[in-house]
Structure formats: C-alpha cells, structure tokens
Amino acid sequence: MDLGIEGKKALVTGGGRGLGRSIAQCLAEEGATVAVVSRTPGDVAAFVSELGDRHLGIACDLMADGAPAWLVTELLQRMGNPDIVVHNLGGSLDETDPMCGIDVWRRIYRFNLEISVELNLAFIPHMQRCRWGRVVHISSIAALENQGTVPYCAIKAALNAYVRSLGRFVAPDGVNISALLPGAVFTQGGYWDITSRDRPEHVREYLDKRMAIHRFGQPDEIGRIAAFLCSQHASFVVGSAITVDGGQGRCFF
C-alpha cells in the first residue's frame, strides 16, 4: 500500500534506536524526509549513514532546559516545518517508588508529556495553515491499566486524554492526532533484552501468562502501524488511542 507521504517532512523524537529508529526507518521507506532526534550523537550519525544524507540526525537531550525551543529553531533552519511529528520520547526513568516525591513526578511528566506539548505548540499551527498534518504520540498499554509504575501509568493516561481532546480541536483543519499504545516490545539493549539474559525464567513466565500471543512484539510491528497513522489513509483517525500489544492488556477500552 502506498501511504501517500512521499516528499513529506517528518520529525521523530527518541529516534536513535528501538521503536523510534524503526518508526523513522518505516517513514523513510515510504519516501518521507526524516529528522531523527536522540541524545546520543552516534545513534543519529548511524541513522543518516544508513539511510542517506537527505535525512537529518540531530543530537539533543530534550530534557535539558531550553532544548525543545532549540530543536524547533534547528529544525526550521535545516529542514523547515515538519508535516509529520512522531513523539517517541518517554519512559519511566527507572523510578519505581509509588510514593516518590513531586520532583520525580515533574520529571516523568516532562519526559512523557510536556516536551511533546511544547513541540506541538510550535509545529501544529503551520500544519493547520497547510490544511494537512499528522501527529502520533507513542503512549503505552500502561495508560489503560496498571502495568507499570504509578507516575508512568498516570502520565500516559493524561497523554491519551490530551490526544483525544486536541485531536478533536484540530481535526477540521486537516490535522490528525493519534496515540499508539504498544505492549511489551523486544528492542536491542532494552529492558526485555537485558531481562532475557538476567532472568530468563521471569521472561518465560511473563510470555506465557501475560502475552496472549506468547511472544514479544518486534519494533517494525510498531513502526509500520505508526507509519500508517502518519499516512493519507489515516484521515478518519481523530484523537484515537490504538492498542498494539499482542493481547497483553485486558481492558476493553
């Protein structure tokens, strides 16, 4: 299927490896020019080296003060306004205490929601003027049920609410916003890769009892669906939260 995004300009945050890298690669394969943002210079250099210098690699830690504003300026100078934005930045920041302090909540909020809101405020008005745009937020099955730490689940749920609310607001302007909710995905060097080596019995039990498909997801299984949500064919997707979790979750909505 031709996704109809050849020549479109795309930004993927957290795109140096794992899910973000797969999403960026899928968009590039469809003919989009992709700017990948990662805090690791080697990862963004590898992306450009592999896929060609018409794409951009921008090394930037978006958690740093002023970093999102710097990224906006850098992207406008080097590529122009993006037609597509995929917000892949996020995670629990390895915080597991359910009674963690408010400073931890603020960091997790910034990592999973605030940065993407700041970038949307910069880029969506141009999409509205052009009467076309796609914004995809990588959320999590943890947004729907308690599969993770307290602040992570809560902020991902807030992200889904943001997507639904803003999606309805900008839809008349041809801008479609959605959230993609992955389940457990195996990425090189990621949590499940490390756990598979350190605690193989835990992994076997998890796959047997938690994953209806009895295996982890693969990055391209998320990347290709994200690319579809960025396509011309996703024009009726308005503020939707789409679960892609191998049957991991047990909620109905």
PDB file of C-alpha atoms in Angstrom:
ATOM      1  CA  MET A   1       0.000   0.000   0.000  1.00  0.00           C
ATOM      2  CA  ASP A   2       1.278   3.437  -0.929  1.00  0.00           C
ATOM      3  CA  LEU A   3       0.905   5.583   2.187  1.00  0.00           C
ATOM      4  CA  GLY A   4       0.960   8.794   0.167  1.00  0.00           C
ATOM      5  CA  ILE A   5       3.645  10.551   2.215  1.00  0.00           C
ATOM      6  CA  GLU A   6       6.473  10.661  -0.304  1.00  0.00           C
ATOM      7  CA  GLY A   7       8.127  14.066  -0.042  1.00  0.00           C
ATOM      8  CA  LYS A   8       6.607  14.828   3.350  1.00  0.00           C
ATOM      9  CA  LYS A   9       8.911  16.049   6.133  1.00  0.00           C
ATOM     10  CA  ALA A  10       8.847  14.118   9.390  1.00  0.00           C
ATOM     11  CA  LEU A  11      10.293  14.565  12.868  1.00  0.00           C
ATOM     12  CA  VAL A  12      10.788  11.572  15.179  1.00  0.00           C
ATOM     13  CA  THR A  13      11.881  12.209  18.759  1.00  0.00           C
ATOM     14  CA  GLY A  14      13.671   9.495  20.678  1.00  0.00           C
ATOM     15  CA  GLY A  15      14.510   8.107  17.265  1.00  0.00           C
ATOM     16  CA  GLY A  16      18.077   6.913  17.675  1.00  0.00           C
ATOM     17  CA  ARG A  17      17.280   3.298  18.486  1.00  0.00           C
ATOM     18  CA  GLY A  18      14.497   0.861  19.323  1.00  0.00           C
ATOM     19  CA  LEU A  19      10.929   1.834  18.459  1.00  0.00           C
ATOM     20  CA  GLY A  20      11.876   5.351  17.381  1.00  0.00           C
ATOM     21  CA  ARG A  21      14.518   4.103  14.962  1.00  0.00           C
ATOM     22  CA  SER A  22      12.057   1.613  13.463  1.00  0.00           C
ATOM     23  CA  ILE A  23       9.384   4.294  13.054  1.00  0.00           C
ATOM     24  CA  ALA A  24      11.880   6.632  11.380  1.00  0.00           C
ATOM     25  CA  GLN A  25      13.033   3.877   9.043  1.00  0.00           C
ATOM     26  CA  CYS A  26       9.458   2.975   8.077  1.00  0.00           C
ATOM     27  CA  LEU A  27       8.711   6.616   7.275  1.00  0.00           C
ATOM     28  CA  ALA A  28      11.909   6.911   5.236  1.00  0.00           C
ATOM     29  CA  GLU A  29      10.992   3.780   3.268  1.00  0.00           C
ATOM     30  CA  GLU A  30       7.734   5.497   2.326  1.00  0.00           C
ATOM     31  CA  GLY A  31       9.653   8.424   0.835  1.00  0.00           C
ATOM     32  CA  ALA A  32       9.431  10.899   3.707  1.00  0.00           C
ATOM     33  CA  THR A  33      12.434  13.001   4.660  1.00  0.00           C
ATOM     34  CA  VAL A  34      13.034  12.217   8.306  1.00  0.00           C
ATOM     35  CA  ALA A  35      14.737  14.179  11.069  1.00  0.00           C
ATOM     36  CA  VAL A  36      15.675  11.927  13.975  1.00  0.00           C
ATOM     37  CA  VAL A  37      16.364  13.385  17.419  1.00  0.00           C
ATOM     38  CA  SER A  38      18.372  11.478  20.008  1.00  0.00           C
ATOM     39  CA  ARG A  39      20.640  12.464  22.857  1.00  0.00           C
ATOM     40  CA  THR A  40      23.292  10.039  21.534  1.00  0.00           C
ATOM     41  CA  PRO A  41      25.339  11.506  18.640  1.00  0.00           C
ATOM     42  CA  GLY A  42      26.461   8.083  17.464  1.00  0.00           C
ATOM     43  CA  ASP A  43      22.876   6.908  17.004  1.00  0.00           C
ATOM     44  CA  VAL A  44      21.813   9.843  14.860  1.00  0.00           C
ATOM     45  CA  ALA A  45      25.005   9.593  12.812  1.00  0.00           C
ATOM     46  CA  ALA A  46      24.326   5.890  12.208  1.00  0.00           C
ATOM     47  CA  PHE A  47      20.780   6.671  11.064  1.00  0.00           C
ATOM     48  CA  VAL A  48      21.962   9.175   8.450  1.00  0.00           C
ATOM     49  CA  SER A  49      24.812   6.899   7.373  1.00  0.00           C
ATOM     50  CA  GLU A  50      22.428   4.001   6.803  1.00  0.00           C
ATOM     51  CA  LEU A  51      19.522   5.813   5.169  1.00  0.00           C
ATOM     52  CA  GLY A  52      21.238   8.667   3.339  1.00  0.00           C
ATOM     53  CA  ASP A  53      22.109  12.304   3.851  1.00  0.00           C
ATOM     54  CA  ARG A  54      18.751  13.638   2.680  1.00  0.00           C
ATOM     55  CA  HIS A  55      17.678  12.710   6.224  1.00  0.00           C
ATOM     56  CA  LEU A  56      18.743  14.595   9.346  1.00  0.00           C
ATOM     57  CA  GLY A  57      20.229  13.416  12.611  1.00  0.00           C
ATOM     58  CA  ILE A  58      20.019  15.908  15.472  1.00  0.00           C
ATOM     59  CA  ALA A  59      21.794  15.137  18.744  1.00  0.00           C
ATOM     60  CA  CYS A  60      19.856  16.790  21.562  1.00  0.00           C
ATOM     61  CA  ASP A  61      18.800  15.902  25.110  1.00  0.00           C
ATOM     62  CA  LEU A  62      15.246  17.218  25.100  1.00  0.00           C
ATOM     63  CA  MET A  63      15.086  17.082  28.900  1.00  0.00           C
ATOM     64  CA  ALA A  64      17.655  19.889  29.143  1.00  0.00           C
ATOM     65  CA  ASP A  65      16.435  23.422  29.865  1.00  0.00           C
ATOM     66  CA  GLY A  66      15.529  25.199  26.639  1.00  0.00           C
ATOM     67  CA  ALA A  67      16.179  22.109  24.499  1.00  0.00           C
ATOM     68  CA  PRO A  68      12.756  21.887  22.795  1.00  0.00           C
ATOM     69  CA  ALA A  69      12.958  25.547  21.743  1.00  0.00           C
ATOM     70  CA  TRP A  70      16.491  24.957  20.442  1.00  0.00           C
ATOM     71  CA  LEU A  71      15.259  21.947  18.464  1.00  0.00           C
ATOM     72  CA  VAL A  72      12.476  23.984  16.858  1.00  0.00           C
ATOM     73  CA  THR A  73      14.965  26.603  15.684  1.00  0.00           C
ATOM     74  CA  GLU A  74      17.427  23.975  14.454  1.00  0.00           C
ATOM     75  CA  LEU A  75      14.773  22.052  12.547  1.00  0.00           C
ATOM     76  CA  LEU A  76      13.312  25.139  10.902  1.00  0.00           C
ATOM     77  CA  GLN A  77      16.759  26.158   9.706  1.00  0.00           C
ATOM     78  CA  ARG A  78      17.779  22.742   8.410  1.00  0.00           C
ATOM     79  CA  MET A  79      14.521  21.219   7.143  1.00  0.00           C
ATOM     80  CA  GLY A  80      11.608  23.581   7.622  1.00  0.00           C
ATOM     81  CA  ASN A  81       8.297  22.877   9.314  1.00  0.00           C
ATOM     82  CA  PRO A  82       7.505  19.166   9.573  1.00  0.00           C
ATOM     83  CA  ASP A  83       4.323  17.742   8.078  1.00  0.00           C
ATOM     84  CA  ILE A  84       4.567  14.746  10.416  1.00  0.00           C
ATOM     85  CA  VAL A  85       5.670  14.558  14.052  1.00  0.00           C
ATOM     86  CA  VAL A  86       6.072  11.304  15.961  1.00  0.00           C
ATOM     87  CA  HIS A  87       6.635  11.756  19.691  1.00  0.00           C
ATOM     88  CA  ASN A  88       8.511   8.647  20.790  1.00  0.00           C
ATOM     89  CA  LEU A  89      10.293  10.225  23.754  1.00  0.00           C
ATOM     90  CA  GLY A  90       9.126   8.730  27.037  1.00  0.00           C
ATOM     91  CA  GLY A  91       9.620   6.144  29.741  1.00  0.00           C
ATOM     92  CA  SER A  92       9.523   5.561  33.476  1.00  0.00           C
ATOM     93  CA  LEU A  93      13.020   6.975  34.088  1.00  0.00           C
ATOM     94  CA  ASP A  94      13.565   3.832  36.204  1.00  0.00           C
ATOM     95  CA  GLU A  95      11.578   5.331  39.069  1.00  0.00           C
ATOM     96  CA  THR A  96       9.645   2.581  40.888  1.00  0.00           C
ATOM     97  CA  ASP A  97       8.610   4.100  44.232  1.00  0.00           C
ATOM     98  CA  PRO A  98       4.791   4.587  44.276  1.00  0.00           C
ATOM     99  CA  MET A  99       5.279   7.316  46.876  1.00  0.00           C
ATOM    100  CA  CYS A 100       8.045   9.125  45.002  1.00  0.00           C
ATOM    101  CA  GLY A 101       8.422  12.855  45.506  1.00  0.00           C
ATOM    102  CA  ILE A 102       6.805  15.579  43.446  1.00  0.00           C
ATOM    103  CA  ASP A 103      10.163  16.313  41.787  1.00  0.00           C
ATOM    104  CA  VAL A 104      10.098  12.803  40.315  1.00  0.00           C
ATOM    105  CA  TRP A 105       6.527  13.303  39.111  1.00  0.00           C
ATOM    106  CA  ARG A 106       7.584  16.517  37.375  1.00  0.00           C
ATOM    107  CA  ARG A 107      10.484  14.801  35.600  1.00  0.00           C
ATOM    108  CA  ILE A 108       8.261  11.949  34.375  1.00  0.00           C
ATOM    109  CA  TYR A 109       5.575  14.429  33.328  1.00  0.00           C
ATOM    110  CA  ARG A 110       8.111  16.435  31.360  1.00  0.00           C
ATOM    111  CA  PHE A 111       9.620  13.344  29.750  1.00  0.00           C
ATOM    112  CA  ASN A 112       6.314  11.807  28.663  1.00  0.00           C
ATOM    113  CA  LEU A 113       4.038  14.773  28.024  1.00  0.00           C
ATOM    114  CA  GLU A 114       5.346  18.312  28.492  1.00  0.00           C
ATOM    115  CA  ILE A 115       8.068  18.169  25.834  1.00  0.00           C
ATOM    116  CA  SER A 116       5.649  16.859  23.213  1.00  0.00           C
ATOM    117  CA  VAL A 117       3.121  19.566  24.093  1.00  0.00           C
ATOM    118  CA  GLU A 118       5.819  22.215  23.660  1.00  0.00           C
ATOM    119  CA  LEU A 119       6.777  20.860  20.245  1.00  0.00           C
ATOM    120  CA  ASN A 120       3.143  20.606  19.173  1.00  0.00           C
ATOM    121  CA  LEU A 121       2.586  24.243  20.070  1.00  0.00           C
ATOM    122  CA  ALA A 122       5.461  25.119  17.750  1.00  0.00           C
ATOM    123  CA  PHE A 123       4.583  22.902  14.783  1.00  0.00           C
ATOM    124  CA  ILE A 124       0.817  22.297  14.676  1.00  0.00           C
ATOM    125  CA  PRO A 125      -0.187  25.882  13.730  1.00  0.00           C
ATOM    126  CA  HIS A 126       1.784  25.518  10.470  1.00  0.00           C
ATOM    127  CA  MET A 127       0.028  22.199   9.780  1.00  0.00           C
ATOM    128  CA  GLN A 128      -3.311  23.939  10.333  1.00  0.00           C
ATOM    129  CA  ARG A 129      -2.403  26.662   7.847  1.00  0.00           C
ATOM    130  CA  CYS A 130      -1.383  23.999   5.314  1.00  0.00           C
ATOM    131  CA  ARG A 131      -4.594  22.042   5.995  1.00  0.00           C
ATOM    132  CA  TRP A 132      -2.631  18.817   6.477  1.00  0.00           C
ATOM    133  CA  GLY A 133      -0.616  17.260   9.266  1.00  0.00           C
ATOM    134  CA  ARG A 134      -0.085  14.087  11.244  1.00  0.00           C
ATOM    135  CA  VAL A 135       0.980  13.873  14.902  1.00  0.00           C
ATOM    136  CA  VAL A 136       1.455  10.482  16.542  1.00  0.00           C
ATOM    137  CA  HIS A 137       2.204  10.084  20.247  1.00  0.00           C
ATOM    138  CA  ILE A 138       3.731   6.800  21.393  1.00  0.00           C
ATOM    139  CA  SER A 139       1.823   6.077  24.574  1.00  0.00           C
ATOM    140  CA  SER A 140       1.618   2.673  26.291  1.00  0.00           C
ATOM    141  CA  ILE A 141      -0.791  -0.053  27.355  1.00  0.00           C
ATOM    142  CA  ALA A 142       0.047   1.313  30.830  1.00  0.00           C
ATOM    143  CA  ALA A 143      -2.217   4.268  30.003  1.00  0.00           C
ATOM    144  CA  LEU A 144      -5.241   1.975  30.229  1.00  0.00           C
ATOM    145  CA  GLU A 145      -4.415  -0.298  33.149  1.00  0.00           C
ATOM    146  CA  ASN A 146      -1.907  -0.656  35.951  1.00  0.00           C
ATOM    147  CA  GLN A 147       1.021  -2.140  34.027  1.00  0.00           C
ATOM    148  CA  GLY A 148       3.882  -0.020  35.257  1.00  0.00           C
ATOM    149  CA  THR A 149       4.864   2.449  37.928  1.00  0.00           C
ATOM    150  CA  VAL A 150       2.329   4.852  39.408  1.00  0.00           C
ATOM    151  CA  PRO A 151       3.564   8.116  37.833  1.00  0.00           C
ATOM    152  CA  TYR A 152       4.264   6.456  34.472  1.00  0.00           C
ATOM    153  CA  CYS A 153       0.756   4.976  34.223  1.00  0.00           C
ATOM    154  CA  ALA A 154      -0.850   8.232  35.344  1.00  0.00           C
ATOM    155  CA  ILE A 155       1.061  10.444  32.910  1.00  0.00           C
ATOM    156  CA  LYS A 156       0.477   8.086  29.976  1.00  0.00           C
ATOM    157  CA  ALA A 157      -3.244   8.209  30.802  1.00  0.00           C
ATOM    158  CA  ALA A 158      -3.023  12.012  30.772  1.00  0.00           C
ATOM    159  CA  LEU A 159      -1.275  11.810  27.400  1.00  0.00           C
ATOM    160  CA  ASN A 160      -4.185   9.817  25.965  1.00  0.00           C
ATOM    161  CA  ALA A 161      -6.632  12.421  27.259  1.00  0.00           C
ATOM    162  CA  TYR A 162      -4.539  15.192  25.694  1.00  0.00           C
ATOM    163  CA  VAL A 163      -4.503  13.399  22.347  1.00  0.00           C
ATOM    164  CA  ARG A 164      -8.260  12.869  22.383  1.00  0.00           C
ATOM    165  CA  SER A 165      -9.005  16.463  23.339  1.00  0.00           C
ATOM    166  CA  LEU A 166      -6.552  18.194  20.991  1.00  0.00           C
ATOM    167  CA  GLY A 167      -7.348  15.764  18.191  1.00  0.00           C
ATOM    168  CA  ARG A 168     -10.972  16.902  18.133  1.00  0.00           C
ATOM    169  CA  PHE A 169      -9.915  20.547  18.118  1.00  0.00           C
ATOM    170  CA  VAL A 170      -7.556  20.421  15.120  1.00  0.00           C
ATOM    171  CA  ALA A 171      -9.348  17.790  13.002  1.00  0.00           C
ATOM    172  CA  PRO A 172     -11.365  20.365  10.995  1.00  0.00           C
ATOM    173  CA  ASP A 173      -8.045  21.815   9.822  1.00  0.00           C
ATOM    174  CA  GLY A 174      -6.866  18.535   8.302  1.00  0.00           C
ATOM    175  CA  VAL A 175      -4.523  17.726  11.196  1.00  0.00           C
ATOM    176  CA  ASN A 176      -4.912  14.236  12.609  1.00  0.00           C
ATOM    177  CA  ILE A 177      -3.552  13.402  16.053  1.00  0.00           C
ATOM    178  CA  SER A 178      -3.426   9.876  17.448  1.00  0.00           C
ATOM    179  CA  ALA A 179      -1.807   7.796  20.155  1.00  0.00           C
ATOM    180  CA  LEU A 180      -0.258   4.377  19.639  1.00  0.00           C
ATOM    181  CA  LEU A 181      -0.210   2.119  22.707  1.00  0.00           C
ATOM    182  CA  PRO A 182       2.434  -0.626  22.411  1.00  0.00           C
ATOM    183  CA  GLY A 183       2.730  -3.537  24.758  1.00  0.00           C
ATOM    184  CA  ALA A 184       5.969  -5.348  25.544  1.00  0.00           C
ATOM    185  CA  VAL A 185       8.361  -4.971  22.618  1.00  0.00           C
ATOM    186  CA  PHE A 186      11.811  -6.551  22.410  1.00  0.00           C
ATOM    187  CA  THR A 187      14.450  -3.989  21.458  1.00  0.00           C
ATOM    188  CA  GLN A 188      18.196  -4.479  21.275  1.00  0.00           C
ATOM    189  CA  GLY A 189      19.686  -3.378  24.583  1.00  0.00           C
ATOM    190  CA  GLY A 190      16.233  -2.675  26.008  1.00  0.00           C
ATOM    191  CA  TYR A 191      14.577  -3.917  29.186  1.00  0.00           C
ATOM    192  CA  TRP A 192      13.407  -7.243  27.804  1.00  0.00           C
ATOM    193  CA  ASP A 193      16.744  -7.906  26.121  1.00  0.00           C
ATOM    194  CA  ILE A 194      18.561  -7.431  29.426  1.00  0.00           C
ATOM    195  CA  THR A 195      15.931  -9.340  31.404  1.00  0.00           C
ATOM    196  CA  SER A 196      16.033 -12.250  28.951  1.00  0.00           C
ATOM    197  CA  ARG A 197      19.691 -12.720  29.833  1.00  0.00           C
ATOM    198  CA  ASP A 198      19.486 -11.998  33.562  1.00  0.00           C
ATOM    199  CA  ARG A 199      16.126 -13.583  34.452  1.00  0.00           C
ATOM    200  CA  PRO A 200      15.099 -15.984  31.679  1.00  0.00           C
ATOM    201  CA  GLU A 201      12.602 -17.788  33.917  1.00  0.00           C
ATOM    202  CA  HIS A 202      10.766 -14.498  34.555  1.00  0.00           C
ATOM    203  CA  VAL A 203      10.592 -13.833  30.828  1.00  0.00           C
ATOM    204  CA  ARG A 204       9.198 -17.293  30.067  1.00  0.00           C
ATOM    205  CA  GLU A 205       6.521 -16.870  32.729  1.00  0.00           C
ATOM    206  CA  TYR A 206       5.657 -13.356  31.503  1.00  0.00           C
ATOM    207  CA  LEU A 207       5.216 -14.501  27.926  1.00  0.00           C
ATOM    208  CA  ASP A 208       3.130 -17.474  28.994  1.00  0.00           C
ATOM    209  CA  LYS A 209       0.824 -15.655  31.408  1.00  0.00           C
ATOM    210  CA  ARG A 210       0.709 -12.056  30.183  1.00  0.00           C
ATOM    211  CA  MET A 211       1.132 -12.104  26.410  1.00  0.00           C
ATOM    212  CA  ALA A 212      -1.759 -13.724  24.548  1.00  0.00           C
ATOM    213  CA  ILE A 213       0.497 -14.095  21.519  1.00  0.00           C
ATOM    214  CA  HIS A 214       3.192 -15.750  23.721  1.00  0.00           C
ATOM    215  CA  ARG A 215       5.990 -13.595  22.367  1.00  0.00           C
ATOM    216  CA  PHE A 216       7.261 -10.034  22.467  1.00  0.00           C
ATOM    217  CA  GLY A 217       6.492  -7.536  19.777  1.00  0.00           C
ATOM    218  CA  GLN A 218       9.140  -6.509  17.270  1.00  0.00           C
ATOM    219  CA  PRO A 219       9.988  -2.850  16.587  1.00  0.00           C
ATOM    220  CA  ASP A 220       8.827  -2.983  12.976  1.00  0.00           C
ATOM    221  CA  GLU A 221       5.406  -4.247  14.123  1.00  0.00           C
ATOM    222  CA  ILE A 222       5.019  -0.898  15.869  1.00  0.00           C
ATOM    223  CA  GLY A 223       6.889   1.137  13.260  1.00  0.00           C
ATOM    224  CA  ARG A 224       4.664   0.128  10.373  1.00  0.00           C
ATOM    225  CA  ILE A 225       1.456   0.942  12.227  1.00  0.00           C
ATOM    226  CA  ALA A 226       2.910   4.291  13.292  1.00  0.00           C
ATOM    227  CA  ALA A 227       3.776   4.980   9.647  1.00  0.00           C
ATOM    228  CA  PHE A 228       0.189   4.160   8.640  1.00  0.00           C
ATOM    229  CA  LEU A 229      -1.119   6.649  11.218  1.00  0.00           C
ATOM    230  CA  CYS A 230       1.093   9.242   9.541  1.00  0.00           C
ATOM    231  CA  SER A 231      -0.343   8.451   6.119  1.00  0.00           C
ATOM    232  CA  GLN A 232      -3.001   9.860   3.835  1.00  0.00           C
ATOM    233  CA  HIS A 233      -5.146   6.823   4.693  1.00  0.00           C
ATOM    234  CA  ALA A 234      -5.445   7.829   8.365  1.00  0.00           C
ATOM    235  CA  SER A 235      -7.648  10.839   7.606  1.00  0.00           C
ATOM    236  CA  PHE A 236     -10.564   9.482   9.681  1.00  0.00           C
ATOM    237  CA  VAL A 237      -8.397   8.812  12.740  1.00  0.00           C
ATOM    238  CA  VAL A 238      -9.229  11.672  15.101  1.00  0.00           C
ATOM    239  CA  GLY A 239      -7.797  11.631  18.616  1.00  0.00           C
ATOM    240  CA  SER A 240      -7.766   7.841  18.643  1.00  0.00           C
ATOM    241  CA  ALA A 241      -5.726   5.681  21.011  1.00  0.00           C
ATOM    242  CA  ILE A 242      -4.817   2.451  19.238  1.00  0.00           C
ATOM    243  CA  THR A 243      -3.574  -0.561  21.193  1.00  0.00           C
ATOM    244  CA  VAL A 244      -0.880  -2.749  19.604  1.00  0.00           C
ATOM    245  CA  ASP A 245       0.098  -5.085  22.415  1.00  0.00           C
ATOM    246  CA  GLY A 246      -0.066  -8.730  21.359  1.00  0.00           C
ATOM    247  CA  GLY A 247      -3.024  -9.230  23.696  1.00  0.00           C
ATOM    248  CA  GLN A 248      -1.065  -8.110  26.749  1.00  0.00           C
ATOM    249  CA  GLY A 249      -3.741  -5.773  28.055  1.00  0.00           C
ATOM    250  CA  ARG A 250      -7.055  -6.982  29.423  1.00  0.00           C
ATOM    251  CA  CYS A 251      -9.157  -3.824  29.391  1.00  0.00           C
ATOM    252  CA  PHE A 252     -11.970  -3.313  26.888  1.00  0.00           C
ATOM    253  CA  PHE A 253     -11.223   0.353  26.084  1.00  0.00           C
TER     254      PHE A 253
END
